[in-house]
Short mmCIF file of C-alpha atoms and ligand atoms in Angstrom, two decimals:
data_model
loop_
_atom_site.label_atom_id
_atom_site.label_comp_id
_atom_site.label_asym_id
_atom_site.label_seq_id
_atom_site.Cartn_x
_atom_site.Cartn_y
_atom_site.Cartn_z
CA UNK A 1 -120.08 19.47 38.69
CA UNK A 2 -120.39 15.84 37.62
CA UNK A 3 -123.14 13.59 38.97
CA UNK A 4 -123.47 9.81 39.18
CA UNK A 5 -127.13 9.36 40.04
CA UNK A 6 -128.78 12.14 38.08
CA UNK A 7 -128.41 13.76 34.68
CA UNK A 8 -128.56 17.52 34.44
CA UNK A 9 -129.17 19.71 31.40
CA UNK A 10 -130.69 23.01 30.43
CA UNK A 11 -133.20 23.81 27.72
CA UNK A 12 -133.12 27.10 25.79
CA UNK A 13 -130.74 28.42 28.45
CA UNK A 14 -133.65 29.04 30.82
CA UNK A 15 -135.08 25.73 32.04
CA UNK A 16 -133.03 23.40 34.25
CA UNK A 17 -133.83 19.70 33.89
CA UNK A 18 -132.82 16.99 36.35
CA UNK A 19 -133.36 13.36 35.34
CA UNK A 20 -133.12 10.80 38.14
CA UNK A 21 -130.84 8.06 36.87
CA UNK A 22 -130.56 4.84 38.90
CA UNK A 23 -132.46 2.67 36.42
CA UNK A 24 -131.51 -0.69 37.94
CA UNK A 25 -133.16 0.28 41.24
CA UNK A 26 -136.11 2.11 39.61
CA UNK A 27 -134.52 5.38 40.73
CA UNK A 28 -134.66 4.41 44.41
CA UNK A 29 -133.69 7.51 46.34
CA UNK A 30 -130.50 6.89 48.29
CA UNK A 31 -128.48 9.57 50.07
CA UNK A 32 -126.06 10.02 47.18
CA UNK A 33 -128.91 10.68 44.74
CA UNK A 34 -130.68 13.06 47.11
CA UNK A 35 -127.44 14.95 47.77
CA UNK A 36 -126.94 15.36 44.03
CA UNK A 37 -130.55 16.36 43.41
CA UNK A 38 -130.37 18.99 46.15
CA UNK A 39 -127.09 20.37 44.80
CA UNK A 40 -128.39 20.52 41.22
CA UNK A 41 -131.62 22.28 42.16
CA UNK A 42 -129.79 24.78 44.37
CA UNK A 43 -127.35 25.52 41.54
CA UNK A 44 -130.23 26.16 39.10
CA UNK A 45 -132.00 28.27 41.72
CA UNK A 46 -128.91 30.46 42.07
CA UNK A 47 -128.48 30.83 38.28
CA UNK A 48 -130.14 34.06 37.12
CA UNK A 49 -130.69 32.72 33.61
CA UNK A 50 -132.82 29.79 34.85
CA UNK A 51 -136.50 30.55 35.37
CA UNK A 52 -137.98 27.12 36.04
CA UNK A 53 -136.87 23.55 36.76
CA UNK A 54 -138.16 20.09 35.89
CA UNK A 55 -137.47 16.90 37.83
CA UNK A 56 -138.19 13.69 35.96
CA UNK A 57 -137.28 10.00 35.90
CA UNK A 58 -137.53 7.21 33.34
CA UNK A 59 -140.57 5.86 31.50
CA UNK A 60 -140.79 2.96 33.99
CA UNK A 61 -140.18 4.90 37.19
CA UNK A 62 -140.09 8.44 38.43
CA UNK A 63 -138.81 6.90 41.68
CA UNK A 64 -139.88 3.74 43.50
CA UNK A 65 -139.17 5.27 46.90
CA UNK A 66 -136.34 5.62 49.33
CA UNK A 67 -133.71 2.90 48.93
CA UNK A 68 -135.08 -0.01 50.95
CA UNK A 69 -131.82 -1.96 50.83
CA UNK A 70 -129.95 0.98 52.34
CA UNK A 71 -132.56 1.46 55.09
CA UNK A 72 -133.24 -2.16 55.94
CA UNK A 73 -130.68 -2.54 58.73
CA UNK A 74 -130.98 0.92 60.26
CA UNK A 75 -131.65 1.11 63.99
CA UNK A 76 -133.74 3.91 65.44
CA UNK A 77 -130.49 5.61 66.46
CA UNK A 78 -129.13 5.37 62.90
CA UNK A 79 -132.32 6.83 61.46
CA UNK A 80 -132.79 9.55 64.07
CA UNK A 81 -129.31 10.63 65.02
CA UNK A 82 -127.69 10.19 61.65
CA UNK A 83 -130.68 11.62 59.79
CA UNK A 84 -129.52 9.42 56.90
CA UNK A 85 -132.88 8.80 55.32
CA UNK A 86 -134.29 12.30 55.23
CA UNK A 87 -131.06 14.25 54.87
CA UNK A 88 -131.28 16.80 52.09
CA UNK A 89 -134.98 16.24 51.35
CA UNK A 90 -135.87 19.61 52.81
CA UNK A 91 -133.53 21.35 50.34
CA UNK A 92 -136.15 20.90 47.65
CA UNK A 93 -138.60 22.93 49.71
CA UNK A 94 -136.12 25.79 49.97
CA UNK A 95 -135.83 26.24 46.20
CA UNK A 96 -137.54 29.54 45.38
CA UNK A 97 -138.08 29.17 41.64
CA UNK A 98 -140.77 26.75 40.41
CA UNK A 99 -140.01 23.04 40.14
CA UNK A 100 -142.28 20.86 37.98
CA UNK A 101 -142.34 17.09 38.50
CA UNK A 102 -142.77 15.20 35.21
CA UNK A 103 -143.87 11.77 36.40
CA UNK A 104 -143.98 8.57 34.38
CA UNK A 105 -144.29 5.08 35.83
CA UNK A 106 -143.90 4.46 39.55
CA UNK A 107 -143.91 7.34 42.01
CA UNK A 108 -144.02 5.38 45.25
CA UNK A 109 -143.16 6.19 48.85
CA UNK A 110 -140.42 8.79 48.81
CA UNK A 111 -140.92 9.04 45.03
CA UNK A 112 -144.50 10.20 45.52
CA UNK A 113 -143.33 12.50 48.32
CA UNK A 114 -140.61 13.96 46.11
CA UNK A 115 -143.18 14.64 43.36
CA UNK A 116 -145.47 16.33 45.90
CA UNK A 117 -142.59 18.52 47.14
CA UNK A 118 -142.39 19.94 43.64
CA UNK A 119 -144.75 22.78 42.79
CA UNK A 120 -147.00 20.81 40.47
CA UNK A 121 -147.03 17.44 38.79
CA UNK A 122 -147.49 16.71 35.11
CA UNK A 123 -148.11 12.98 34.74
CA UNK A 124 -147.80 10.53 31.91
CA UNK A 125 -150.83 8.30 31.46
CA UNK A 126 -148.84 5.32 32.82
CA UNK A 127 -148.01 7.05 36.11
CA UNK A 128 -148.76 5.24 39.37
CA UNK A 129 -148.69 7.02 42.70
CA UNK A 130 -148.61 5.34 46.09
CA UNK A 131 -147.46 5.44 49.70
CA UNK A 132 -146.75 1.72 50.26
CA UNK A 133 -144.59 2.21 53.39
CA UNK A 134 -147.24 0.50 55.51
CA UNK A 135 -146.31 -2.77 53.76
CA UNK A 136 -142.74 -2.33 55.04
CA UNK A 137 -143.75 -1.77 58.65
CA UNK A 138 -143.23 1.98 58.56
CA UNK A 139 -145.07 5.11 57.43
CA UNK A 140 -144.22 7.87 54.92
CA UNK A 141 -141.26 9.88 56.18
CA UNK A 142 -140.86 12.82 53.81
CA UNK A 143 -144.20 14.57 54.16
CA UNK A 144 -146.55 12.01 52.57
CA UNK A 145 -149.05 11.96 55.44
CA UNK A 146 -149.16 15.76 55.34
CA UNK A 147 -149.02 16.70 51.66
CA UNK A 148 -151.20 13.86 50.33
CA UNK A 149 -154.31 14.83 52.38
CA UNK A 150 -153.79 18.46 51.40
CA UNK A 151 -153.74 17.38 47.75
CA UNK A 152 -156.43 14.69 47.62
CA UNK A 153 -158.38 15.01 50.88
CA UNK A 154 -158.55 12.73 53.90
CA UNK A 155 -160.50 9.82 52.37
CA UNK A 156 -158.07 9.01 49.57
CA UNK A 157 -155.00 9.88 51.63
CA UNK A 158 -156.06 7.51 54.41
CA UNK A 159 -156.95 4.82 51.87
CA UNK A 160 -153.51 5.07 50.27
CA UNK A 161 -151.49 5.34 53.49
CA UNK A 162 -153.36 2.50 55.20
CA UNK A 163 -153.71 0.03 52.32
CA UNK A 164 -150.63 0.99 50.33
CA UNK A 165 -152.61 0.78 47.10
CA UNK A 166 -151.52 2.68 44.01
CA UNK A 167 -153.49 5.42 42.29
CA UNK A 168 -153.27 5.57 38.51
CA UNK A 169 -152.83 8.80 36.56
CA UNK A 170 -156.54 9.23 35.79
CA UNK A 171 -157.51 8.88 39.45
CA UNK A 172 -154.64 11.16 40.47
CA UNK A 173 -155.90 13.86 38.12
CA UNK A 174 -159.50 13.47 39.32
CA UNK A 175 -158.33 13.68 42.92
CA UNK A 176 -156.21 16.80 42.34
CA UNK A 177 -152.80 15.24 42.91
CA UNK A 178 -151.60 16.08 39.40
CA UNK A 179 -152.37 19.11 37.26
CA UNK A 180 -152.25 17.46 33.82
CA UNK A 181 -152.12 13.95 32.34
CA UNK A 182 -150.73 13.36 28.85
CA UNK A 183 -149.51 10.31 26.89
CA UNK A 184 -145.96 9.35 27.90
CA UNK A 185 -144.44 10.47 24.60
CA UNK A 186 -145.89 13.96 25.11
CA UNK A 187 -144.93 14.28 28.80
CA UNK A 188 -141.59 16.08 28.45
CA UNK A 189 -142.95 18.41 25.75
CA UNK A 190 -145.85 19.29 28.01
CA UNK A 191 -143.59 19.91 31.01
CA UNK A 192 -141.11 21.86 28.91
CA UNK A 193 -143.88 23.97 27.40
CA UNK A 194 -145.08 24.92 30.86
CA UNK A 195 -141.52 25.53 32.12
CA UNK A 196 -140.59 27.73 29.16
CA UNK A 197 -143.78 29.73 29.58
CA UNK A 198 -143.01 30.26 33.29
CA UNK A 199 -139.37 31.15 32.54
CA UNK A 200 -140.47 33.96 30.22
CA UNK A 201 -142.59 35.61 32.93
CA UNK A 202 -141.11 37.97 35.48
CA UNK A 203 -138.94 35.82 37.77
CA UNK A 204 -139.88 38.06 40.67
CA UNK A 205 -143.62 37.67 40.07
CA UNK A 206 -143.18 33.92 39.57
CA UNK A 207 -141.31 33.55 42.86
CA UNK A 208 -143.92 35.67 44.62
CA UNK A 209 -146.75 33.56 43.18
CA UNK A 210 -145.05 30.36 44.37
CA UNK A 211 -144.42 31.80 47.82
CA UNK A 212 -147.99 33.01 48.11
CA UNK A 213 -149.64 29.75 46.99
CA UNK A 214 -147.41 27.84 49.42
CA UNK A 215 -148.49 30.23 52.17
CA UNK A 216 -152.05 28.92 51.74
CA UNK A 217 -150.88 25.69 53.37
CA UNK A 218 -149.19 27.41 56.29
CA UNK A 219 -151.74 29.99 57.39
CA UNK A 220 -155.40 30.79 57.95
CA UNK A 221 -157.35 32.57 55.19
CA UNK A 222 -157.08 36.11 56.58
CA UNK A 223 -153.34 35.87 57.17
CA UNK A 224 -152.82 34.23 53.77
CA UNK A 225 -154.84 36.90 51.97
CA UNK A 226 -152.88 39.64 53.78
CA UNK A 227 -149.59 37.93 52.85
CA UNK A 228 -150.72 37.84 49.22
CA UNK A 229 -151.79 41.51 49.30
CA UNK A 230 -148.40 42.63 50.63
CA UNK A 231 -146.59 40.74 47.86
CA UNK A 232 -149.05 42.06 45.26
CA UNK A 233 -148.40 45.65 46.39
CA UNK A 234 -144.63 45.07 46.46
CA UNK A 235 -144.62 43.94 42.83
CA UNK A 236 -145.57 47.49 41.80
CA UNK A 237 -141.98 48.40 42.74
CA UNK A 238 -140.62 46.22 39.92
CA UNK A 239 -139.74 47.20 36.37
CA UNK A 240 -141.39 43.96 35.26
CA UNK A 241 -144.81 45.22 36.45
CA UNK A 242 -144.37 48.39 34.37
CA UNK A 243 -143.29 46.32 31.37
CA UNK A 244 -146.09 43.75 31.72
CA UNK A 245 -148.87 46.30 32.01
CA UNK A 246 -147.43 48.65 29.38
CA UNK A 247 -147.16 45.71 26.96
CA UNK A 248 -150.81 44.83 27.55
CA UNK A 249 -152.00 48.42 27.09
CA UNK A 250 -149.97 48.79 23.88
CA UNK A 251 -150.94 45.35 22.55
CA UNK A 252 -147.39 43.99 22.34
CA UNK A 253 -145.59 41.02 23.89
CA UNK A 254 -143.98 41.75 27.25
CA UNK A 255 -140.21 41.43 27.50
CA UNK A 256 -139.46 40.86 31.16
CA UNK A 257 -135.97 41.66 32.42
CA UNK A 258 -136.54 40.02 35.81
CA UNK A 259 -136.02 43.20 37.78
C1 HXC B 301 -134.44 -0.26 46.51
C2 HXC B 301 -135.74 -0.96 44.75
C3 HXC B 301 -136.82 -0.18 45.20
C4 HXC B 301 -136.62 0.59 46.39
C5 HXC B 301 -137.43 -1.20 43.42
N1 HXC B 301 -136.17 -1.59 43.64
N2 HXC B 301 -137.86 -0.36 44.35
N3 HXC B 301 -134.56 -1.00 45.40
N4 HXC B 301 -135.42 0.52 47.00
N5 HXC B 301 -137.57 1.40 46.88
C6 HXC B 301 -135.35 -2.50 42.85
C7 HXC B 301 -135.76 -3.95 43.04
O1 HXC B 301 -135.20 -4.49 44.21
C8 HXC B 301 -135.22 -4.58 41.79
O2 HXC B 301 -133.84 -4.78 41.93
C9 HXC B 301 -135.42 -3.49 40.74
O3 HXC B 301 -135.56 -2.25 41.46
C10 HXC B 301 -136.68 -3.68 39.93
O4 HXC B 301 -137.78 -3.86 40.79
P1 HXC B 301 -138.78 -5.11 40.70
O5 HXC B 301 -139.43 -5.24 42.02
O6 HXC B 301 -138.09 -6.31 40.17
O7 HXC B 301 -139.80 -4.58 39.60
P2 HXC B 301 -141.37 -4.83 39.49
O8 HXC B 301 -141.70 -6.29 39.75
O9 HXC B 301 -141.80 -4.23 38.21
O10 HXC B 301 -142.03 -4.01 40.70
C11 HXC B 301 -141.91 -2.63 40.72
C12 HXC B 301 -142.36 -2.10 42.11
C13 HXC B 301 -141.56 -2.82 43.22
C14 HXC B 301 -143.85 -2.31 42.30
C15 HXC B 301 -142.09 -0.58 42.10
O11 HXC B 301 -140.17 -2.74 42.91
C16 HXC B 301 -141.76 -2.25 44.59
O12 HXC B 301 -142.78 -2.49 45.23
N6 HXC B 301 -140.77 -1.47 45.06
C17 HXC B 301 -140.78 -0.93 46.40
C18 HXC B 301 -141.73 0.24 46.49
C19 HXC B 301 -141.79 0.80 47.91
O13 HXC B 301 -142.10 0.07 48.86
N7 HXC B 301 -141.45 2.05 48.06
C20 HXC B 301 -141.43 2.72 49.36
C21 HXC B 301 -140.06 2.62 49.97
S1 HXC B 301 -140.01 3.29 51.59
P3 HXC B 301 -133.16 -6.17 41.49
O14 HXC B 301 -131.71 -5.98 41.89
O15 HXC B 301 -133.86 -7.25 42.23
O16 HXC B 301 -133.37 -6.23 40.01
C22 HXC B 301 -139.95 4.95 51.35
C23 HXC B 301 -139.89 5.78 52.60
C24 HXC B 301 -139.73 7.22 52.24
O17 HXC B 301 -139.93 5.41 50.27
C25 HXC B 301 -139.08 7.94 53.35
C26 HXC B 301 -138.62 9.29 52.87
C27 HXC B 301 -137.36 9.76 53.48
#
């Protein structure tokens, strides 16, 4: 499939990489781009050879938000009935294999929300995160008011949503929004290193780990722990568990077959 707003490639046959590519608009997320992003991630998710995905942008911008020009004239009815703005955003949540956001430059509004929809964020040292929707007379619309407080706590989430200020990479790492910060020229290597490592693990265990960590945000502790225990037990039915533990016992590298 050919795309106009993203570039898609694979690395080592096992990592799927999507690069947002609307440079003139700082990768502003219009419907066409989001449709393509959703389609690309779903295609990688369905491809047995792919074990992990990376979503990235340019050095200047991961994404500067939803496309303001496209939204500017919408009425309530356009926004609500047509579901134009948020269409396809939920697809990213339905991807079962891990998705890493490699963020350089601006990750604002929907760009910050898109990064937070990914499973973890590796940031370049020039990254800037923000939810500036308040300056436009609206509020975040793709989960920002929900995921940001879960990531950084109420104080910083309120500060960012109410003032629209940006958080730099160092603050984002201190606050727990991003997992790693590296110089820009090391960012893709860092993300690729993590993605290749994940892709070599048992795909089943990786998917279970993602599902279980995500469950922490949907349930109370007892239910979450029980959910984790059931998945943990179930993994003993996989050949990959036998391989992983046998490899450890015999001091060799595991060779997971993803079954
Ligand atoms: C459309 C955008 C855009 C956006 C930037 N551009 N952000 N176009 N939608 N979100 C365009 C500019 O219009 C400009 O086009 C070009 O990209 C370069 O931007 P500049 O402003 O000239 O660059 P700079 O001065 O460096 O400022 C960068 C910036 C600023 C700080 C990122 O562009 C900015 O504040 N952008 C808007 C950020 C924002 O409010 N995001 C939230 C959107 S609402 P031209 O043609 O003039 O060169 C949202 C809701 C999410 O995301 C809802 C989820 C469904």
